[in-house]
PDB file of C-alpha atoms and ligand atoms in Angstrom:
ATOM      1  CA  MET P   1     -14.484   6.593 -36.942  1.00 39.00           C
ATOM      2  CA  GLY P   2     -12.159   5.365 -34.211  1.00 42.00           C
ATOM      3  CA  PRO P   3      -8.884   3.452 -34.170  1.00 46.00           C
ATOM      4  CA  THR P   4      -7.865   1.776 -37.434  1.00 54.00           C
ATOM      5  CA  ASP P   5      -6.351  -1.412 -35.961  1.00 74.00           C
ATOM      6  CA  VAL P   6      -9.702  -2.809 -34.750  1.00 89.00           C
ATOM      7  CA  PRO P   7     -11.568  -5.645 -36.502  1.00 95.00           C
ATOM      8  CA  LEU P   8     -14.571  -3.629 -37.647  1.00 97.00           C
ATOM      9  CA  ALA P   9     -15.471  -0.151 -38.836  1.00 97.00           C
ATOM     10  CA  LEU P  10     -17.639   1.730 -36.367  1.00 97.00           C
ATOM     11  CA  HIS P  11     -19.828   4.817 -36.822  1.00 94.00           C
ATOM     12  CA  GLU P  12     -19.974   7.138 -33.813  1.00 94.00           C
ATOM     13  CA  LEU P  13     -23.561   8.264 -34.421  1.00 94.00           C
ATOM     14  CA  ARG P  14     -24.069  10.340 -31.260  1.00 91.00           C
ATOM     15  CA  GLY P  15     -21.576  11.497 -28.657  1.00 85.00           C
ATOM     16  CA  THR P  16     -22.122  12.763 -25.122  1.00 73.00           C
ATOM     17  CA  ASP P  17     -20.731  16.264 -25.608  1.00 67.00           C
ATOM     18  CA  ASP P  18     -23.419  17.763 -23.380  1.00 62.00           C
ATOM     19  CA  GLY P  19     -22.055  15.813 -20.418  1.00 64.00           C
ATOM     20  CA  ALA P  20     -25.081  13.549 -19.899  1.00 65.00           C
ATOM     21  CA  SER P  21     -24.366   9.901 -19.193  1.00 78.00           C
ATOM     22  CA  GLY P  22     -25.907   6.446 -19.327  1.00 93.00           C
ATOM     23  CA  LEU P  23     -24.921   3.181 -20.939  1.00 96.00           C
ATOM     24  CA  PRO P  24     -23.810   3.433 -24.567  1.00 96.00           C
ATOM     25  CA  LEU P  25     -26.279   2.176 -27.154  1.00 97.00           C
ATOM     26  CA  VAL P  26     -24.835  -0.182 -29.771  1.00 98.00           C
ATOM     27  CA  LEU P  27     -26.861  -0.590 -32.978  1.00 98.00           C
ATOM     28  CA  LEU P  28     -26.190  -3.629 -35.192  1.00 98.00           C
ATOM     29  CA  HIS P  29     -27.387  -3.405 -38.778  1.00 98.00           C
ATOM     30  CA  GLY P  30     -29.233  -5.874 -41.001  1.00 98.00           C
ATOM     31  CA  PHE P  31     -28.314  -7.596 -44.261  1.00 98.00           C
ATOM     32  CA  PRO P  32     -27.284  -6.659 -46.939  1.00 98.00           C
ATOM     33  CA  LEU P  33     -26.828  -3.218 -45.423  1.00 98.00           C
ATOM     34  CA  ASP P  34     -24.449  -1.276 -43.215  1.00 98.00           C
ATOM     35  CA  GLY P  35     -24.315   1.173 -40.315  1.00 98.00           C
ATOM     36  CA  ARG P  36     -26.033   3.917 -42.302  1.00 97.00           C
ATOM     37  CA  MET P  37     -29.380   2.220 -41.760  1.00 98.00           C
ATOM     38  CA  TRP P  38     -29.330   3.449 -38.127  1.00 98.00           C
ATOM     39  CA  ALA P  39     -28.690   7.137 -38.886  1.00 97.00           C
ATOM     40  CA  ASP P  40     -32.354   8.191 -38.706  1.00 97.00           C
ATOM     41  CA  VAL P  41     -32.922   6.330 -35.433  1.00 98.00           C
ATOM     42  CA  ALA P  42     -29.785   7.896 -33.932  1.00 97.00           C
ATOM     43  CA  GLU P  43     -30.962  11.340 -34.953  1.00 96.00           C
ATOM     44  CA  ALA P  44     -34.352  10.771 -33.327  1.00 97.00           C
ATOM     45  CA  LEU P  45     -32.841   9.658 -29.997  1.00 96.00           C
ATOM     46  CA  PRO P  46     -32.638  12.184 -27.159  1.00 92.00           C
ATOM     47  CA  ALA P  47     -29.202  13.787 -26.812  1.00 90.00           C
ATOM     48  CA  GLY P  48     -26.741  12.687 -24.176  1.00 90.00           C
ATOM     49  CA  ARG P  49     -26.206   9.009 -24.801  1.00 94.00           C
ATOM     50  CA  ARG P  50     -23.317   7.652 -26.844  1.00 95.00           C
ATOM     51  CA  VAL P  51     -24.660   5.750 -29.862  1.00 96.00           C
ATOM     52  CA  VAL P  52     -22.379   3.628 -32.035  1.00 97.00           C
ATOM     53  CA  ALA P  53     -22.945   1.399 -35.048  1.00 98.00           C
ATOM     54  CA  PRO P  54     -20.249  -1.174 -35.793  1.00 98.00           C
ATOM     55  CA  GLU P  55     -20.346  -2.579 -39.319  1.00 98.00           C
ATOM     56  CA  LEU P  56     -20.466  -6.344 -39.633  1.00 98.00           C
ATOM     57  CA  PRO P  57     -17.723  -8.314 -41.432  1.00 98.00           C
ATOM     58  CA  GLY P  58     -17.522  -7.657 -45.173  1.00 98.00           C
ATOM     59  CA  LEU P  59     -20.267  -5.006 -45.102  1.00 98.00           C
ATOM     60  CA  GLY P  60     -20.002  -1.211 -45.139  1.00 98.00           C
ATOM     61  CA  GLY P  61     -16.484  -0.079 -44.296  1.00 97.00           C
ATOM     62  CA  SER P  62     -15.488  -3.288 -42.486  1.00 98.00           C
ATOM     63  CA  PRO P  63     -12.823  -5.661 -43.801  1.00 97.00           C
ATOM     64  CA  ASP P  64     -13.758  -8.902 -45.542  1.00 97.00           C
ATOM     65  CA  GLY P  65     -15.026 -11.712 -43.318  1.00 97.00           C
ATOM     66  CA  GLU P  66     -11.883 -13.807 -43.799  1.00 96.00           C
ATOM     67  CA  ASP P  67      -9.698 -10.925 -42.593  1.00 96.00           C
ATOM     68  CA  VAL P  68     -11.966 -10.267 -39.632  1.00 97.00           C
ATOM     69  CA  ALA P  69     -11.876 -13.976 -38.710  1.00 97.00           C
ATOM     70  CA  ARG P  70      -8.081 -13.960 -38.772  1.00 95.00           C
ATOM     71  CA  ARG P  71      -8.029 -10.789 -36.660  1.00 94.00           C
ATOM     72  CA  VAL P  72     -10.178 -12.346 -33.909  1.00 95.00           C
ATOM     73  CA  GLY P  73      -8.562 -15.789 -34.140  1.00 94.00           C
ATOM     74  CA  ALA P  74     -11.688 -17.522 -35.465  1.00 95.00           C
ATOM     75  CA  GLY P  75     -11.917 -20.418 -37.903  1.00 91.00           C
ATOM     76  CA  GLU P  76     -12.277 -19.923 -41.649  1.00 91.00           C
ATOM     77  CA  ALA P  77     -15.934 -20.847 -41.947  1.00 96.00           C
ATOM     78  CA  PRO P  78     -18.199 -17.763 -42.031  1.00 98.00           C
ATOM     79  CA  SER P  79     -19.943 -17.503 -38.686  1.00 98.00           C
ATOM     80  CA  ILE P  80     -22.199 -15.169 -36.718  1.00 98.00           C
ATOM     81  CA  ASP P  81     -19.969 -16.061 -33.731  1.00 98.00           C
ATOM     82  CA  THR P  82     -17.018 -14.474 -35.543  1.00 98.00           C
ATOM     83  CA  ALA P  83     -19.099 -11.372 -36.179  1.00 98.00           C
ATOM     84  CA  ALA P  84     -20.037 -11.229 -32.476  1.00 98.00           C
ATOM     85  CA  ASP P  85     -16.427 -11.666 -31.312  1.00 98.00           C
ATOM     86  CA  ALA P  86     -15.350  -8.917 -33.715  1.00 98.00           C
ATOM     87  CA  VAL P  87     -18.095  -6.588 -32.448  1.00 98.00           C
ATOM     88  CA  ALA P  88     -17.005  -7.238 -28.845  1.00 98.00           C
ATOM     89  CA  GLU P  89     -13.343  -6.578 -29.664  1.00 97.00           C
ATOM     90  CA  THR P  90     -14.207  -3.441 -31.618  1.00 98.00           C
ATOM     91  CA  LEU P  91     -16.376  -2.073 -28.814  1.00 97.00           C
ATOM     92  CA  ARG P  92     -13.683  -2.707 -26.209  1.00 97.00           C
ATOM     93  CA  ALA P  93     -11.133  -0.936 -28.426  1.00 95.00           C
ATOM     94  CA  HIS P  94     -13.495   2.044 -28.426  1.00 94.00           C
ATOM     95  CA  GLY P  95     -13.770   1.987 -24.631  1.00 94.00           C
ATOM     96  CA  ILE P  96     -17.113   0.178 -24.404  1.00 95.00           C
ATOM     97  CA  ASP P  97     -17.234  -2.897 -22.175  1.00 95.00           C
ATOM     98  CA  ARG P  98     -20.899  -2.690 -21.161  1.00 97.00           C
ATOM     99  CA  ALA P  99     -23.737  -1.425 -23.326  1.00 97.00           C
ATOM    100  CA  VAL P 100     -27.311  -1.704 -24.450  1.00 98.00           C
ATOM    101  CA  VAL P 101     -27.127  -3.756 -27.646  1.00 98.00           C
ATOM    102  CA  ALA P 102     -29.873  -3.624 -30.261  1.00 98.00           C
ATOM    103  CA  GLY P 103     -29.816  -5.458 -33.574  1.00 98.00           C
ATOM    104  CA  LEU P 104     -32.142  -5.505 -36.545  1.00 98.00           C
ATOM    105  CA  SER P 105     -32.510  -8.873 -38.277  1.00 98.00           C
ATOM    106  CA  MET P 106     -28.942 -10.115 -38.917  1.00 98.00           C
ATOM    107  CA  GLY P 107     -27.883  -7.581 -36.303  1.00 98.00           C
ATOM    108  CA  GLY P 108     -30.233  -9.384 -33.920  1.00 98.00           C
ATOM    109  CA  TYR P 109     -28.581 -12.725 -34.715  1.00 98.00           C
ATOM    110  CA  VAL P 110     -25.259 -11.108 -33.765  1.00 98.00           C
ATOM    111  CA  ALA P 111     -26.768  -9.587 -30.616  1.00 98.00           C
ATOM    112  CA  LEU P 112     -27.916 -13.064 -29.500  1.00 98.00           C
ATOM    113  CA  ALA P 113     -24.421 -14.446 -30.126  1.00 98.00           C
ATOM    114  CA  LEU P 114     -23.019 -11.572 -28.041  1.00 98.00           C
ATOM    115  CA  VAL P 115     -25.317 -12.481 -25.146  1.00 98.00           C
ATOM    116  CA  GLU P 116     -24.090 -16.070 -25.367  1.00 98.00           C
ATOM    117  CA  ARG P 117     -20.390 -15.388 -25.911  1.00 98.00           C
ATOM    118  CA  HIS P 118     -19.851 -12.015 -24.177  1.00 98.00           C
ATOM    119  CA  PRO P 119     -22.619 -11.851 -21.570  1.00 95.00           C
ATOM    120  CA  GLY P 120     -20.888  -9.169 -19.477  1.00 96.00           C
ATOM    121  CA  LEU P 121     -21.091  -6.773 -22.394  1.00 98.00           C
ATOM    122  CA  VAL P 122     -24.859  -6.803 -22.796  1.00 98.00           C
ATOM    123  CA  ALA P 123     -26.690  -4.793 -20.124  1.00 98.00           C
ATOM    124  CA  GLY P 124     -29.883  -4.494 -22.170  1.00 98.00           C
ATOM    125  CA  LEU P 125     -31.048  -6.244 -25.320  1.00 98.00           C
ATOM    126  CA  GLY P 126     -33.062  -4.840 -28.228  1.00 98.00           C
ATOM    127  CA  LEU P 127     -34.327  -7.306 -30.821  1.00 98.00           C
ATOM    128  CA  VAL P 128     -35.787  -5.507 -33.817  1.00 98.00           C
ATOM    129  CA  ASP P 129     -37.393  -7.443 -36.699  1.00 98.00           C
ATOM    130  CA  THR P 130     -35.327 -10.521 -36.003  1.00 98.00           C
ATOM    131  CA  LYS P 131     -35.713 -14.079 -34.741  1.00 98.00           C
ATOM    132  CA  SER P 132     -33.972 -16.521 -32.414  1.00 98.00           C
ATOM    133  CA  THR P 133     -34.571 -19.691 -34.421  1.00 98.00           C
ATOM    134  CA  ALA P 134     -32.242 -21.253 -37.018  1.00 98.00           C
ATOM    135  CA  ASP P 135     -33.085 -21.452 -40.713  1.00 96.00           C
ATOM    136  CA  PRO P 136     -35.177 -24.288 -42.085  1.00 96.00           C
ATOM    137  CA  ASP P 137     -33.273 -26.444 -44.623  1.00 97.00           C
ATOM    138  CA  GLU P 138     -34.812 -24.740 -47.656  1.00 97.00           C
ATOM    139  CA  ALA P 139     -33.874 -21.232 -46.467  1.00 97.00           C
ATOM    140  CA  ARG P 140     -30.347 -22.407 -45.674  1.00 97.00           C
ATOM    141  CA  ALA P 141     -29.947 -23.894 -49.144  1.00 98.00           C
ATOM    142  CA  ASN P 142     -31.245 -20.677 -50.689  1.00 97.00           C
ATOM    143  CA  ARG P 143     -28.667 -18.612 -48.778  1.00 98.00           C
ATOM    144  CA  LEU P 144     -25.830 -20.853 -49.982  1.00 98.00           C
ATOM    145  CA  ARG P 145     -27.127 -20.606 -53.550  1.00 98.00           C
ATOM    146  CA  ILE P 146     -27.189 -16.803 -53.344  1.00 98.00           C
ATOM    147  CA  ALA P 147     -23.686 -16.747 -51.858  1.00 98.00           C
ATOM    148  CA  ASP P 148     -22.396 -18.779 -54.810  1.00 98.00           C
ATOM    149  CA  GLU P 149     -24.322 -16.617 -57.258  1.00 98.00           C
ATOM    150  CA  VAL P 150     -23.019 -13.221 -56.079  1.00 98.00           C
ATOM    151  CA  LEU P 151     -19.450 -14.511 -56.072  1.00 98.00           C
ATOM    152  CA  ALA P 152     -19.769 -16.056 -59.542  1.00 98.00           C
ATOM    153  CA  ALA P 153     -21.383 -12.899 -60.937  1.00 98.00           C
ATOM    154  CA  GLY P 154     -19.064 -10.515 -59.100  1.00 97.00           C
ATOM    155  CA  SER P 155     -22.170  -8.436 -58.397  1.00 97.00           C
ATOM    156  CA  VAL P 156     -24.828  -8.060 -55.709  1.00 98.00           C
ATOM    157  CA  GLU P 157     -27.637  -8.209 -58.274  1.00 97.00           C
ATOM    158  CA  ALA P 158     -28.981 -11.434 -56.706  1.00 97.00           C
ATOM    159  CA  VAL P 159     -29.934  -9.559 -53.516  1.00 98.00           C
ATOM    160  CA  ARG P 160     -31.143  -6.301 -55.086  1.00 97.00           C
ATOM    161  CA  GLY P 161     -34.721  -7.526 -54.895  1.00 94.00           C
ATOM    162  CA  MET P 162     -34.414  -7.021 -51.128  1.00 97.00           C
ATOM    163  CA  ARG P 163     -34.905  -3.277 -51.745  1.00 97.00           C
ATOM    164  CA  THR P 164     -38.623  -4.088 -51.804  1.00 96.00           C
ATOM    165  CA  THR P 165     -38.946  -7.358 -49.872  1.00 95.00           C
ATOM    166  CA  LEU P 166     -37.348  -5.806 -46.776  1.00 97.00           C
ATOM    167  CA  LEU P 167     -40.134  -3.216 -46.657  1.00 98.00           C
ATOM    168  CA  GLY P 168     -43.705  -3.693 -45.543  1.00 97.00           C
ATOM    169  CA  ALA P 169     -46.620  -3.438 -47.982  1.00 97.00           C
ATOM    170  CA  THR P 170     -47.413   0.092 -46.792  1.00 97.00           C
ATOM    171  CA  ALA P 171     -43.898   1.426 -47.477  1.00 97.00           C
ATOM    172  CA  ARG P 172     -43.608  -0.533 -50.743  1.00 96.00           C
ATOM    173  CA  ALA P 173     -46.753   1.195 -51.992  1.00 96.00           C
ATOM    174  CA  GLY P 174     -46.240   4.674 -50.599  1.00 96.00           C
ATOM    175  CA  ARG P 175     -42.514   5.282 -49.985  1.00 97.00           C
ATOM    176  CA  PRO P 176     -40.551   5.029 -53.254  1.00 97.00           C
ATOM    177  CA  ASP P 177     -37.855   7.096 -51.516  1.00 97.00           C
ATOM    178  CA  LEU P 178     -37.226   4.203 -49.110  1.00 97.00           C
ATOM    179  CA  VAL P 179     -37.017   1.677 -51.958  1.00 97.00           C
ATOM    180  CA  GLU P 180     -34.424   3.927 -53.575  1.00 97.00           C
ATOM    181  CA  LYS P 181     -32.518   4.400 -50.321  1.00 97.00           C
ATOM    182  CA  LEU P 182     -32.352   0.643 -49.687  1.00 98.00           C
ATOM    183  CA  ASP P 183     -31.307   0.023 -53.282  1.00 98.00           C
ATOM    184  CA  GLY P 184     -28.424   2.458 -52.878  1.00 98.00           C
ATOM    185  CA  TRP P 185     -27.248   0.816 -49.657  1.00 98.00           C
ATOM    186  CA  ILE P 186     -27.510  -2.677 -51.161  1.00 98.00           C
ATOM    187  CA  ARG P 187     -25.648  -1.715 -54.345  1.00 98.00           C
ATOM    188  CA  ASP P 188     -22.811  -0.289 -52.237  1.00 98.00           C
ATOM    189  CA  GLN P 189     -22.071  -3.696 -50.670  1.00 98.00           C
ATOM    190  CA  ARG P 190     -19.298  -6.015 -51.875  1.00 98.00           C
ATOM    191  CA  PRO P 191     -20.210  -9.452 -53.285  1.00 98.00           C
ATOM    192  CA  ALA P 192     -17.667 -11.097 -50.943  1.00 98.00           C
ATOM    193  CA  GLY P 193     -19.351  -9.513 -47.917  1.00 98.00           C
ATOM    194  CA  VAL P 194     -22.813 -10.521 -49.093  1.00 98.00           C
ATOM    195  CA  ALA P 195     -21.633 -14.119 -49.634  1.00 98.00           C
ATOM    196  CA  TRP P 196     -19.829 -14.292 -46.268  1.00 98.00           C
ATOM    197  CA  SER P 197     -22.897 -12.968 -44.437  1.00 98.00           C
ATOM    198  CA  GLN P 198     -25.263 -15.409 -46.157  1.00 98.00           C
ATOM    199  CA  ARG P 199     -23.010 -18.339 -45.254  1.00 98.00           C
ATOM    200  CA  ALA P 200     -22.660 -17.104 -41.677  1.00 98.00           C
ATOM    201  CA  MET P 201     -26.427 -16.738 -41.270  1.00 98.00           C
ATOM    202  CA  ALA P 202     -27.002 -20.172 -42.833  1.00 98.00           C
ATOM    203  CA  ALA P 203     -24.746 -21.737 -40.193  1.00 98.00           C
ATOM    204  CA  ARG P 204     -26.251 -20.037 -37.140  1.00 98.00           C
ATOM    205  CA  PRO P 205     -27.879 -22.194 -34.450  1.00 98.00           C
ATOM    206  CA  ASP P 206     -31.210 -21.744 -32.697  1.00 98.00           C
ATOM    207  CA  ARG P 207     -30.534 -19.316 -29.828  1.00 98.00           C
ATOM    208  CA  THR P 208     -33.955 -19.234 -28.158  1.00 98.00           C
ATOM    209  CA  ALA P 209     -32.429 -20.814 -25.037  1.00 97.00           C
ATOM    210  CA  VAL P 210     -29.965 -17.916 -24.831  1.00 97.00           C
ATOM    211  CA  LEU P 211     -32.943 -15.607 -24.303  1.00 97.00           C
ATOM    212  CA  GLU P 212     -34.214 -17.783 -21.475  1.00 96.00           C
ATOM    213  CA  GLY P 213     -30.949 -17.177 -19.623  1.00 95.00           C
ATOM    214  CA  PHE P 214     -30.791 -13.406 -20.211  1.00 97.00           C
ATOM    215  CA  ARG P 215     -31.567 -11.464 -17.025  1.00 93.00           C
ATOM    216  CA  GLY P 216     -31.357  -7.829 -18.182  1.00 97.00           C
ATOM    217  CA  PRO P 217     -34.154  -5.694 -19.654  1.00 98.00           C
ATOM    218  CA  ALA P 218     -35.144  -6.497 -23.219  1.00 98.00           C
ATOM    219  CA  ALA P 219     -37.246  -4.889 -25.930  1.00 98.00           C
ATOM    220  CA  VAL P 220     -38.675  -6.821 -28.854  1.00 98.00           C
ATOM    221  CA  VAL P 221     -39.885  -4.659 -31.736  1.00 98.00           C
ATOM    222  CA  VAL P 222     -41.468  -5.880 -34.957  1.00 98.00           C
ATOM    223  CA  GLY P 223     -43.345  -4.375 -37.872  1.00 98.00           C
ATOM    224  CA  ALA P 224     -46.854  -5.803 -38.205  1.00 98.00           C
ATOM    225  CA  GLU P 225     -46.109  -6.165 -41.936  1.00 98.00           C
ATOM    226  CA  ASP P 226     -42.696  -7.841 -41.462  1.00 97.00           C
ATOM    227  CA  GLU P 227     -42.764 -10.776 -43.889  1.00 95.00           C
ATOM    228  CA  LEU P 228     -39.219 -12.040 -43.180  1.00 96.00           C
ATOM    229  CA  THR P 229     -39.235 -12.211 -39.381  1.00 97.00           C
ATOM    230  CA  PRO P 230     -42.957 -11.844 -38.660  1.00 97.00           C
ATOM    231  CA  PRO P 231     -44.697 -10.944 -35.391  1.00 98.00           C
ATOM    232  CA  ALA P 232     -45.002 -14.647 -34.471  1.00 98.00           C
ATOM    233  CA  ALA P 233     -41.188 -14.878 -34.358  1.00 98.00           C
ATOM    234  CA  ALA P 234     -41.113 -11.785 -32.148  1.00 98.00           C
ATOM    235  CA  ARG P 235     -43.681 -13.284 -29.764  1.00 98.00           C
ATOM    236  CA  LEU P 236     -41.618 -16.460 -29.490  1.00 98.00           C
ATOM    237  CA  MET P 237     -38.597 -14.403 -28.421  1.00 98.00           C
ATOM    238  CA  ALA P 238     -40.643 -12.288 -26.011  1.00 98.00           C
ATOM    239  CA  ASP P 239     -42.085 -15.426 -24.409  1.00 98.00           C
ATOM    240  CA  ALA P 240     -38.542 -16.692 -23.748  1.00 98.00           C
ATOM    241  CA  LEU P 241     -37.430 -13.456 -22.073  1.00 98.00           C
ATOM    242  CA  ASP P 242     -37.861 -12.545 -18.435  1.00 95.00           C
ATOM    243  CA  ASP P 243     -38.028  -8.716 -18.349  1.00 97.00           C
ATOM    244  CA  VAL P 244     -39.376  -7.791 -21.757  1.00 98.00           C
ATOM    245  CA  ARG P 245     -41.529  -5.270 -23.550  1.00 98.00           C
ATOM    246  CA  LEU P 246     -42.952  -6.311 -26.945  1.00 98.00           C
ATOM    247  CA  ASP P 247     -44.126  -3.708 -29.463  1.00 98.00           C
ATOM    248  CA  VAL P 248     -45.733  -4.428 -32.824  1.00 98.00           C
ATOM    249  CA  LEU P 249     -45.657  -1.394 -35.136  1.00 98.00           C
ATOM    250  CA  ASP P 250     -48.708  -1.110 -37.367  1.00 97.00           C
ATOM    251  CA  GLY P 251     -47.945  -0.300 -40.988  1.00 97.00           C
ATOM    252  CA  ALA P 252     -44.237  -1.147 -40.716  1.00 98.00           C
ATOM    253  CA  GLY P 253     -42.356  -4.021 -42.347  1.00 98.00           C
ATOM    254  CA  HIS P 254     -38.981  -5.687 -41.729  1.00 98.00           C
ATOM    255  CA  MET P 255     -37.104  -2.359 -41.847  1.00 98.00           C
ATOM    256  CA  SER P 256     -38.980  -0.706 -39.005  1.00 98.00           C
ATOM    257  CA  ALA P 257     -35.850   1.298 -38.137  1.00 98.00           C
ATOM    258  CA  THR P 258     -35.925   2.857 -41.605  1.00 97.00           C
ATOM    259  CA  GLU P 259     -39.700   2.917 -42.043  1.00 98.00           C
ATOM    260  CA  ARG P 260     -40.502   4.305 -38.561  1.00 98.00           C
ATOM    261  CA  PRO P 261     -37.251   5.618 -37.055  1.00 98.00           C
ATOM    262  CA  ALA P 262     -38.871   7.944 -34.493  1.00 98.00           C
ATOM    263  CA  GLU P 263     -40.931   5.144 -32.932  1.00 98.00           C
ATOM    264  CA  VAL P 264     -38.010   2.728 -32.905  1.00 98.00           C
ATOM    265  CA  ALA P 265     -35.861   5.444 -31.290  1.00 98.00           C
ATOM    266  CA  THR P 266     -38.486   5.982 -28.566  1.00 98.00           C
ATOM    267  CA  LEU P 267     -38.620   2.243 -27.828  1.00 98.00           C
ATOM    268  CA  LEU P 268     -34.828   1.845 -27.754  1.00 98.00           C
ATOM    269  CA  ASP P 269     -34.476   4.921 -25.558  1.00 97.00           C
ATOM    270  CA  ALA P 270     -36.973   3.403 -23.110  1.00 98.00           C
ATOM    271  CA  LEU P 271     -34.945   0.172 -23.128  1.00 98.00           C
ATOM    272  CA  ALA P 272     -31.702   2.058 -22.487  1.00 97.00           C
ATOM    273  CA  ARG P 273     -33.295   3.911 -19.550  1.00 97.00           C
ATOM    274  CA  ARG P 274     -34.449   0.615 -18.048  1.00 97.00           C
ATOM    275  CA  ALA P 275     -30.910  -0.757 -18.436  1.00 97.00           C
ATOM    276  CA  ASP P 276     -29.411   2.389 -16.867  1.00 95.00           C
ATOM    277  CA  GLN P 277     -31.541   1.774 -13.783  1.00 93.00           C
ATOM    278  CA  ALA P 278     -31.077  -2.008 -13.570  1.00 88.00           C
TER     279      ALA P 278
HETATM  280  C1  MLT C   1     -31.724  -8.920 -42.594  1.00 72.59           C
HETATM  281  O1  MLT C   1     -32.563  -8.019 -42.712  1.00 72.59           O
HETATM  282  O2  MLT C   1     -30.704  -8.792 -41.919  1.00 72.59           O
HETATM  283  C2  MLT C   1     -31.973 -10.207 -43.319  1.00 72.59           C
HETATM  284  O3  MLT C   1     -33.268 -10.238 -43.833  1.00 72.59           O
HETATM  285  C3  MLT C   1     -31.724 -11.323 -42.394  1.00 72.59           C
HETATM  286  C4  MLT C   1     -31.947 -12.666 -42.993  1.00 72.59           C
HETATM  287  O4  MLT C   1     -31.760 -12.846 -44.198  1.00 72.59           O
HETATM  288  O5  MLT C   1     -32.284 -13.584 -42.225  1.00 72.59           O
END
C-alpha cells in the first residue's frame, strides 16, 4: 500500500525491481468485489511492469463513497465520475500520470469515465467483460432496490447470489472453488459500499461515443458465456474503437479474469506492449 492521505486504497501487485520498464498497468475491479480479484492475472503477467489495483469507493480497503466524494470535491450523489476522479488522484499520488488502464465490468465503466475525464492518463485501454451503454430502466430500478435493501438489512446478502451469476456455466458447474472464492470476496464488502456502487452504476451515462474518440490501442475481452455483459456488448465497443483487438474466451463467463487469468494476462500484456510502442 502507498500513501495514506490519498482517496483510494491501492494494491501494488507487481513492481519493477528487475529494472525493466514500460507503462504501468492499472487494473480496476468489478462489483461487488475488490482489488484481490486481479491477483491471479498479476501473477501470470511477465515480470518487469508495474501493476497496480486501486480499490473503488466503498469497496475493499477504500473509504466510503461519501468520504471519497468529499476528498475529490465531487457532489454527494454516487457517481462513476467520482470513482474515476478518485482513481486519477490516487494514481498521481503514487507517481502514475500515464498508464494502460484495464477494467472488468464496473471497472470498465470507471475506465471509460477516465478516458472522458482524464484522457492524458490513459495510454491504452482494456475493456474486460464490460459495456459502454447505460442501464435500461428496469436494470436501473433493480440497482436502486438492491441499494435500499442492503442498507436496510445492514448486510450484503442481497448480492450474494452474484457468487454464481458472475461466473459462466462452465465454471458454475465445474469450479466450486471459484464460487467459494467469489462468495468470500462478496461477503467481505460493506453494505454502504455496495449501495453506493449500485447507485453510481445506475446513474452512469452511455459512453459509447467516448470510445469513438479514443486514439490509443485498445483490447476488448469477453467470456463467451458472459451473461451480464455478453459478447454482443463487447462487439459494440470494439466497433466504436479505432485500434482494437477483440477476444472472446470460450468457456469463460463474466469473471474471465478469475476464470481464465493466464489468458487475460496474455491479452493485457499484449495491449500494454502495443501502448509502450505507440
Ligand atoms: C460487475 O461485475 O462489476 C457488475 O456485474 C457490473 C454491473 O452490475 O453492471
